[in-house]
Amino acid sequence: MSPDFAHAAFSMDDFTSVAVTEQQISDKLDQIAAQIREDYEGKEVLLVGVLKGAVMVMADLARRLPPSVEMDWMAVSSYGSGTKSSGVVRILKDLDADLTGRHVLIVEDIIDTGMTLSWLLGNLRSRGAESVEVAALLRKPDAVQVEISVRYVGFDIPSDFVVGYGLDWAEKYRTLPFVAVLKPSVYSED
Ligand code: IMP
Ligand code: MG
C-alpha cells in the first residue's frame, strides 16, 4: 500500500500497523457480493446496517449488489466511548421497515464479543422476517464464544482494537479508507 498521505487528515503515528488495506477490503467485498448475488438469486434483500460503524461497508457492499436491494438502518449502543463491550445493548434508532416476510441481511463492521450481534439477531428474528443472516467485514477471535452463525465474513483479525473504515475510537478515525490497529498510547489513561 503506498497511498499519498500528504493531504490526509490523519497521521500514521496513531497506528501500530495497518490490519486490512483498502485494496484487500475492495477485493473481499467483490467476493462477498458475488456470493450474496448467488445465494439470494430471485429474492429481494433488505440490508440492515448497524450505525455508525457499518456505514462504509454498507455503502461499498450495497453498490456491488443489484439495485433492487433496500437499505435500512439501526443504531444500537454497547460500547460508550471505551474499548470494551458493556454487554448492555440499547436501541438508539430503530428500523423504518416492517420485517414481516423479508429476507434480512444484517451488515456489520466488526464482531468482537458477538454480544451486540447475538442480541440483534434475536431481536430481528422476533419480527417475523423470512430469513435473517449476517455479513460482517471483520471478526475477532472472541466471537467464537457466542453461538451465532455469520454467513459472510470478510477477515478474521487479532483482538487488537482497530479503527478506520467506519470503526471509531471515541467517534474518531471512521473516515480512514483502511483498517488500522490503534496505538494503545492513544486510548490508555496512564
Ligand atoms: P461486540 O458486541 O463486542 O461484538 O461489539 C460490537 C461492536 O463494538 C461493533 O459493531 C463495533 O461498533 C464495536 N467494536 C468492537 N470492536 C471494535 C474495535 O476494535 N474498534 C472499534 N469498534 C469496535
Ligand atoms: Mg458496530
PDB file of C-alpha atoms and ligand atoms in Angstrom:
ATOM      1  CA  MET A   1       0.000   0.000   0.000  1.00  0.00           C
ATOM      2  CA  SER A   2       1.502   3.314  -0.980  1.00  0.00           C
ATOM      3  CA  PRO A   3      -1.168   5.989  -0.683  1.00  0.00           C
ATOM      4  CA  ASP A   4      -0.167   9.616  -0.658  1.00  0.00           C
ATOM      5  CA  PHE A   5      -0.802  10.727   2.886  1.00  0.00           C
ATOM      6  CA  ALA A   6       0.398  14.262   2.249  1.00  0.00           C
ATOM      7  CA  HIS A   7      -3.175  15.567   2.037  1.00  0.00           C
ATOM      8  CA  ALA A   8      -4.689  13.114   4.507  1.00  0.00           C
ATOM      9  CA  ALA A   9      -6.379  14.455   7.623  1.00  0.00           C
ATOM     10  CA  PHE A  10      -4.676  11.905   9.826  1.00  0.00           C
ATOM     11  CA  SER A  11      -1.219  10.831  10.836  1.00  0.00           C
ATOM     12  CA  MET A  12       0.045   7.257  10.635  1.00  0.00           C
ATOM     13  CA  ASP A  13       1.734   7.909  14.004  1.00  0.00           C
ATOM     14  CA  ASP A  14      -1.521   6.967  15.766  1.00  0.00           C
ATOM     15  CA  PHE A  15      -1.392   3.382  14.452  1.00  0.00           C
ATOM     16  CA  THR A  16       0.878   0.439  15.133  1.00  0.00           C
ATOM     17  CA  SER A  17       0.005  -1.223  11.833  1.00  0.00           C
ATOM     18  CA  VAL A  18      -2.496  -1.475   9.023  1.00  0.00           C
ATOM     19  CA  ALA A  19      -4.662  -4.551   9.635  1.00  0.00           C
ATOM     20  CA  VAL A  20      -6.561  -4.554   6.338  1.00  0.00           C
ATOM     21  CA  THR A  21      -5.709  -2.407   3.329  1.00  0.00           C
ATOM     22  CA  GLU A  22      -8.135  -0.534   1.110  1.00  0.00           C
ATOM     23  CA  GLN A  23      -7.367  -2.947  -1.743  1.00  0.00           C
ATOM     24  CA  GLN A  24      -7.968  -6.000   0.449  1.00  0.00           C
ATOM     25  CA  ILE A  25     -11.331  -4.601   1.533  1.00  0.00           C
ATOM     26  CA  SER A  26     -12.325  -3.920  -2.049  1.00  0.00           C
ATOM     27  CA  ASP A  27     -11.337  -7.394  -3.274  1.00  0.00           C
ATOM     28  CA  LYS A  28     -13.115  -9.067  -0.370  1.00  0.00           C
ATOM     29  CA  LEU A  29     -16.320  -7.107  -0.939  1.00  0.00           C
ATOM     30  CA  ASP A  30     -16.257  -8.200  -4.604  1.00  0.00           C
ATOM     31  CA  GLN A  31     -16.178 -11.829  -3.421  1.00  0.00           C
ATOM     32  CA  ILE A  32     -18.837 -11.428  -0.754  1.00  0.00           C
ATOM     33  CA  ALA A  33     -21.154  -9.552  -3.116  1.00  0.00           C
ATOM     34  CA  ALA A  34     -20.804 -12.278  -5.741  1.00  0.00           C
ATOM     35  CA  GLN A  35     -21.731 -14.875  -3.124  1.00  0.00           C
ATOM     36  CA  ILE A  36     -24.730 -12.845  -1.936  1.00  0.00           C
ATOM     37  CA  ARG A  37     -25.985 -12.411  -5.517  1.00  0.00           C
ATOM     38  CA  GLU A  38     -25.827 -16.185  -5.958  1.00  0.00           C
ATOM     39  CA  ASP A  39     -27.389 -17.040  -2.583  1.00  0.00           C
ATOM     40  CA  TYR A  40     -30.266 -14.569  -2.936  1.00  0.00           C
ATOM     41  CA  GLU A  41     -30.970 -15.095  -6.633  1.00  0.00           C
ATOM     42  CA  GLY A  42     -34.609 -14.138  -7.297  1.00  0.00           C
ATOM     43  CA  LYS A  43     -35.119 -12.825  -3.765  1.00  0.00           C
ATOM     44  CA  GLU A  44     -35.494  -9.269  -2.533  1.00  0.00           C
ATOM     45  CA  VAL A  45     -32.942  -8.432   0.100  1.00  0.00           C
ATOM     46  CA  LEU A  46     -33.235  -5.868   2.864  1.00  0.00           C
ATOM     47  CA  LEU A  47     -29.802  -4.793   4.058  1.00  0.00           C
ATOM     48  CA  VAL A  48     -29.830  -3.675   7.668  1.00  0.00           C
ATOM     49  CA  GLY A  49     -26.832  -1.570   8.578  1.00  0.00           C
ATOM     50  CA  VAL A  50     -25.782  -1.040  12.137  1.00  0.00           C
ATOM     51  CA  LEU A  51     -24.888   2.607  12.679  1.00  0.00           C
ATOM     52  CA  LYS A  52     -22.465   4.101  12.721  1.00  0.00           C
ATOM     53  CA  GLY A  53     -19.697   1.561  12.213  1.00  0.00           C
ATOM     54  CA  ALA A  54     -21.281  -0.166   9.228  1.00  0.00           C
ATOM     55  CA  VAL A  55     -21.710   2.921   7.034  1.00  0.00           C
ATOM     56  CA  MET A  56     -18.618   2.314   4.910  1.00  0.00           C
ATOM     57  CA  VAL A  57     -19.077  -1.415   4.441  1.00  0.00           C
ATOM     58  CA  MET A  58     -22.797  -0.883   3.756  1.00  0.00           C
ATOM     59  CA  ALA A  59     -22.105   1.742   1.087  1.00  0.00           C
ATOM     60  CA  ASP A  60     -19.435  -0.323  -0.629  1.00  0.00           C
ATOM     61  CA  LEU A  61     -21.261  -3.658  -0.384  1.00  0.00           C
ATOM     62  CA  ALA A  62     -24.643  -2.279  -1.449  1.00  0.00           C
ATOM     63  CA  ARG A  63     -23.130  -0.763  -4.594  1.00  0.00           C
ATOM     64  CA  ARG A  64     -21.928  -4.223  -5.609  1.00  0.00           C
ATOM     65  CA  LEU A  65     -25.466  -5.652  -5.363  1.00  0.00           C
ATOM     66  CA  PRO A  66     -28.460  -5.344  -7.723  1.00  0.00           C
ATOM     67  CA  PRO A  67     -30.446  -2.087  -7.498  1.00  0.00           C
ATOM     68  CA  SER A  68     -33.408  -3.995  -6.054  1.00  0.00           C
ATOM     69  CA  VAL A  69     -31.728  -4.235  -2.643  1.00  0.00           C
ATOM     70  CA  GLU A  70     -33.110  -1.970   0.035  1.00  0.00           C
ATOM     71  CA  MET A  71     -31.219  -0.406   2.906  1.00  0.00           C
ATOM     72  CA  ASP A  72     -32.421   0.307   6.395  1.00  0.00           C
ATOM     73  CA  TRP A  73     -30.530   1.364   9.494  1.00  0.00           C
ATOM     74  CA  MET A  74     -30.487   0.689  13.149  1.00  0.00           C
ATOM     75  CA  ALA A  75     -28.401   2.337  15.815  1.00  0.00           C
ATOM     76  CA  VAL A  76     -27.551   0.409  18.946  1.00  0.00           C
ATOM     77  CA  SER A  77     -25.135   1.177  21.691  1.00  0.00           C
ATOM     78  CA  SER A  78     -22.984  -1.298  23.558  1.00  0.00           C
ATOM     79  CA  TYR A  79     -19.681   0.467  23.989  1.00  0.00           C
ATOM     80  CA  GLY A  80     -19.951   4.054  25.165  1.00  0.00           C
ATOM     81  CA  SER A  81     -16.640   5.705  24.403  1.00  0.00           C
ATOM     82  CA  GLY A  82     -14.427   2.951  25.796  1.00  0.00           C
ATOM     83  CA  THR A  83     -12.864  -0.011  24.046  1.00  0.00           C
ATOM     84  CA  LYS A  84     -14.754  -2.872  25.729  1.00  0.00           C
ATOM     85  CA  SER A  85     -18.323  -4.077  25.135  1.00  0.00           C
ATOM     86  CA  SER A  86     -20.578  -3.378  28.098  1.00  0.00           C
ATOM     87  CA  GLY A  87     -22.982  -6.188  27.192  1.00  0.00           C
ATOM     88  CA  VAL A  88     -25.916  -3.849  27.597  1.00  0.00           C
ATOM     89  CA  VAL A  89     -27.499  -3.129  24.223  1.00  0.00           C
ATOM     90  CA  ARG A  90     -29.782  -0.135  23.780  1.00  0.00           C
ATOM     91  CA  ILE A  91     -31.712   0.765  20.622  1.00  0.00           C
ATOM     92  CA  LEU A  92     -30.865   4.368  19.754  1.00  0.00           C
ATOM     93  CA  LYS A  93     -32.641   4.285  16.382  1.00  0.00           C
ATOM     94  CA  ASP A  94     -34.988   1.556  15.243  1.00  0.00           C
ATOM     95  CA  LEU A  95     -35.666   0.315  11.701  1.00  0.00           C
ATOM     96  CA  ASP A  96     -38.188   2.057   9.464  1.00  0.00           C
ATOM     97  CA  ALA A  97     -39.081  -1.167   7.641  1.00  0.00           C
ATOM     98  CA  ASP A  98     -41.553  -3.855   8.664  1.00  0.00           C
ATOM     99  CA  LEU A  99     -39.590  -7.119   8.559  1.00  0.00           C
ATOM    100  CA  THR A 100     -42.566  -9.428   8.031  1.00  0.00           C
ATOM    101  CA  GLY A 101     -41.684 -11.918   5.290  1.00  0.00           C
ATOM    102  CA  ARG A 102     -38.449 -10.110   4.403  1.00  0.00           C
ATOM    103  CA  HIS A 103     -35.032 -11.560   3.660  1.00  0.00           C
ATOM    104  CA  VAL A 104     -32.884  -9.546   6.037  1.00  0.00           C
ATOM    105  CA  LEU A 105     -29.127  -9.316   5.772  1.00  0.00           C
ATOM    106  CA  ILE A 106     -27.510  -7.543   8.703  1.00  0.00           C
ATOM    107  CA  VAL A 107     -24.397  -5.651   7.628  1.00  0.00           C
ATOM    108  CA  GLU A 108     -21.867  -5.234  10.422  1.00  0.00           C
ATOM    109  CA  ASP A 109     -18.445  -3.678  10.649  1.00  0.00           C
ATOM    110  CA  ILE A 110     -16.976  -5.999  13.251  1.00  0.00           C
ATOM    111  CA  ILE A 111     -17.874  -8.825  15.578  1.00  0.00           C
ATOM    112  CA  ASP A 112     -15.855  -8.649  18.766  1.00  0.00           C
ATOM    113  CA  THR A 113     -17.529 -10.403  21.699  1.00  0.00           C
ATOM    114  CA  GLY A 114     -20.562 -11.084  19.487  1.00  0.00           C
ATOM    115  CA  MET A 115     -22.862  -9.762  22.194  1.00  0.00           C
ATOM    116  CA  THR A 116     -24.290  -6.990  20.042  1.00  0.00           C
ATOM    117  CA  LEU A 117     -24.977  -9.288  17.134  1.00  0.00           C
ATOM    118  CA  SER A 118     -26.404 -12.071  19.233  1.00  0.00           C
ATOM    119  CA  TRP A 119     -28.869  -9.616  20.734  1.00  0.00           C
ATOM    120  CA  LEU A 120     -29.644  -8.105  17.325  1.00  0.00           C
ATOM    121  CA  LEU A 121     -30.308 -11.476  15.694  1.00  0.00           C
ATOM    122  CA  GLY A 122     -32.785 -12.382  18.406  1.00  0.00           C
ATOM    123  CA  ASN A 123     -34.474  -9.024  18.132  1.00  0.00           C
ATOM    124  CA  LEU A 124     -34.821  -9.048  14.324  1.00  0.00           C
ATOM    125  CA  ARG A 125     -35.848 -12.724  14.151  1.00  0.00           C
ATOM    126  CA  SER A 126     -38.725 -11.995  16.522  1.00  0.00           C
ATOM    127  CA  ARG A 127     -40.177  -9.538  13.994  1.00  0.00           C
ATOM    128  CA  GLY A 128     -41.370 -12.161  11.502  1.00  0.00           C
ATOM    129  CA  ALA A 129     -38.617 -11.999   8.886  1.00  0.00           C
ATOM    130  CA  GLU A 130     -38.439 -14.859   6.390  1.00  0.00           C
ATOM    131  CA  SER A 131     -34.686 -15.070   6.959  1.00  0.00           C
ATOM    132  CA  VAL A 132     -32.057 -13.163   8.906  1.00  0.00           C
ATOM    133  CA  GLU A 133     -28.386 -13.559   8.004  1.00  0.00           C
ATOM    134  CA  VAL A 134     -25.228 -11.625   8.800  1.00  0.00           C
ATOM    135  CA  ALA A 135     -22.426 -10.149   6.728  1.00  0.00           C
ATOM    136  CA  ALA A 136     -19.541  -8.776   8.786  1.00  0.00           C
ATOM    137  CA  LEU A 137     -16.374  -7.258   7.416  1.00  0.00           C
ATOM    138  CA  LEU A 138     -14.238  -8.152  10.431  1.00  0.00           C
ATOM    139  CA  ARG A 139     -14.314 -10.752  13.151  1.00  0.00           C
ATOM    140  CA  LYS A 140     -12.153 -11.027  16.259  1.00  0.00           C
ATOM    141  CA  PRO A 141     -11.229 -14.326  17.979  1.00  0.00           C
ATOM    142  CA  ASP A 142     -13.559 -13.817  20.988  1.00  0.00           C
ATOM    143  CA  ALA A 143     -16.546 -14.077  18.637  1.00  0.00           C
ATOM    144  CA  VAL A 144     -16.313 -17.875  18.649  1.00  0.00           C
ATOM    145  CA  GLN A 145     -17.546 -17.887  22.244  1.00  0.00           C
ATOM    146  CA  VAL A 146     -21.030 -16.805  21.201  1.00  0.00           C
ATOM    147  CA  GLU A 147     -23.333 -19.156  19.289  1.00  0.00           C
ATOM    148  CA  ILE A 148     -24.085 -17.078  16.216  1.00  0.00           C
ATOM    149  CA  SER A 149     -23.963 -18.109  12.607  1.00  0.00           C
ATOM    150  CA  VAL A 150     -22.332 -15.451  10.486  1.00  0.00           C
ATOM    151  CA  ARG A 151     -22.899 -16.298   6.848  1.00  0.00           C
ATOM    152  CA  TYR A 152     -20.431 -13.853   5.316  1.00  0.00           C
ATOM    153  CA  VAL A 153     -17.174 -12.816   6.994  1.00  0.00           C
ATOM    154  CA  GLY A 154     -14.533 -10.622   5.424  1.00  0.00           C
ATOM    155  CA  PHE A 155     -11.475 -11.008   7.620  1.00  0.00           C
ATOM    156  CA  ASP A 156     -10.597 -12.760  10.840  1.00  0.00           C
ATOM    157  CA  ILE A 157      -8.276 -10.380  12.682  1.00  0.00           C
ATOM    158  CA  PRO A 158      -6.431 -10.449  16.037  1.00  0.00           C
ATOM    159  CA  SER A 159      -8.196  -8.983  19.060  1.00  0.00           C
ATOM    160  CA  ASP A 160      -6.376  -5.625  18.971  1.00  0.00           C
ATOM    161  CA  PHE A 161      -8.561  -2.533  18.988  1.00  0.00           C
ATOM    162  CA  VAL A 162      -8.858  -1.348  15.401  1.00  0.00           C
ATOM    163  CA  VAL A 163     -10.163   1.810  13.775  1.00  0.00           C
ATOM    164  CA  GLY A 164     -10.981   3.025  10.284  1.00  0.00           C
ATOM    165  CA  TYR A 165     -13.405   2.167   7.519  1.00  0.00           C
ATOM    166  CA  GLY A 166     -16.325   3.050   9.790  1.00  0.00           C
ATOM    167  CA  LEU A 167     -14.776   1.906  13.052  1.00  0.00           C
ATOM    168  CA  ASP A 168     -14.108   4.561  15.616  1.00  0.00           C
ATOM    169  CA  TRP A 169     -12.393   5.304  18.832  1.00  0.00           C
ATOM    170  CA  ALA A 170     -14.405   7.987  20.635  1.00  0.00           C
ATOM    171  CA  GLU A 171     -16.008   8.880  17.262  1.00  0.00           C
ATOM    172  CA  LYS A 172     -12.654   9.446  15.587  1.00  0.00           C
ATOM    173  CA  TYR A 173     -10.894   7.651  12.715  1.00  0.00           C
ATOM    174  CA  ARG A 174     -14.088   6.389  10.995  1.00  0.00           C
ATOM    175  CA  THR A 175     -13.064   8.022   7.724  1.00  0.00           C
ATOM    176  CA  LEU A 176      -9.803   6.127   7.200  1.00  0.00           C
ATOM    177  CA  PRO A 177     -10.016   4.129   3.955  1.00  0.00           C
ATOM    178  CA  PHE A 178      -8.310   1.148   5.632  1.00  0.00           C
ATOM    179  CA  VAL A 179      -8.460  -0.650   8.989  1.00  0.00           C
ATOM    180  CA  ALA A 180      -5.570   0.061  11.370  1.00  0.00           C
ATOM    181  CA  VAL A 181      -4.517  -1.056  14.826  1.00  0.00           C
ATOM    182  CA  LEU A 182      -4.753   1.923  17.154  1.00  0.00           C
ATOM    183  CA  LYS A 183      -1.686   2.566  19.294  1.00  0.00           C
ATOM    184  CA  PRO A 184      -2.637   1.782  22.895  1.00  0.00           C
ATOM    185  CA  SER A 185      -0.985   5.069  23.931  1.00  0.00           C
ATOM    186  CA  VAL A 186      -3.792   6.900  22.087  1.00  0.00           C
ATOM    187  CA  TYR A 187      -6.504   5.463  24.332  1.00  0.00           C
ATOM    188  CA  SER A 188      -4.797   4.421  27.556  1.00  0.00           C
ATOM    189  CA  GLU A 189      -5.201   6.729  30.523  1.00  0.00           C
ATOM    190  CA  ASP A 190      -1.808   6.080  32.089  1.00  0.00           C
TER     191      ASP A 190
HETATM  192  P1  IMP B   1     -19.382  -6.808  20.326  1.00  0.00           P
HETATM  193  O1  IMP B   1     -20.743  -6.695  20.962  1.00  0.00           O
HETATM  194  O2  IMP B   1     -18.309  -6.970  21.346  1.00  0.00           O
HETATM  195  O3  IMP B   1     -19.314  -7.879  19.255  1.00  0.00           O
HETATM  196  O4  IMP B   1     -19.063  -5.413  19.669  1.00  0.00           O
HETATM  197  C1  IMP B   1     -19.700  -4.971  18.568  1.00  0.00           C
HETATM  198  C2  IMP B   1     -19.493  -3.519  18.271  1.00  0.00           C
HETATM  199  O5  IMP B   1     -18.457  -2.919  19.048  1.00  0.00           O
HETATM  200  C3  IMP B   1     -19.045  -3.366  16.838  1.00  0.00           C
HETATM  201  O6  IMP B   1     -20.140  -3.297  15.973  1.00  0.00           O
HETATM  202  C4  IMP B   1     -18.239  -2.090  16.881  1.00  0.00           C
HETATM  203  O7  IMP B   1     -19.085  -0.982  16.713  1.00  0.00           O
HETATM  204  C5  IMP B   1     -17.646  -2.086  18.263  1.00  0.00           C
HETATM  205  N1  IMP B   1     -16.259  -2.619  18.236  1.00  0.00           N
HETATM  206  C6  IMP B   1     -15.825  -3.854  18.554  1.00  0.00           C
HETATM  207  N2  IMP B   1     -14.506  -3.988  18.379  1.00  0.00           N
HETATM  208  C7  IMP B   1     -14.088  -2.779  17.929  1.00  0.00           C
HETATM  209  C8  IMP B   1     -12.774  -2.270  17.556  1.00  0.00           C
HETATM  210  O8  IMP B   1     -11.728  -2.940  17.571  1.00  0.00           O
HETATM  211  N3  IMP B   1     -12.751  -0.984  17.148  1.00  0.00           N
HETATM  212  C9  IMP B   1     -13.845  -0.183  17.090  1.00  0.00           C
HETATM  213  N4  IMP B   1     -15.079  -0.622  17.421  1.00  0.00           N
HETATM  214  C10 IMP B   1     -15.187  -1.903  17.848  1.00  0.00           C
HETATM  215 MG    MG B   2     -20.956  -1.679  15.081  1.00  0.00          MG
END
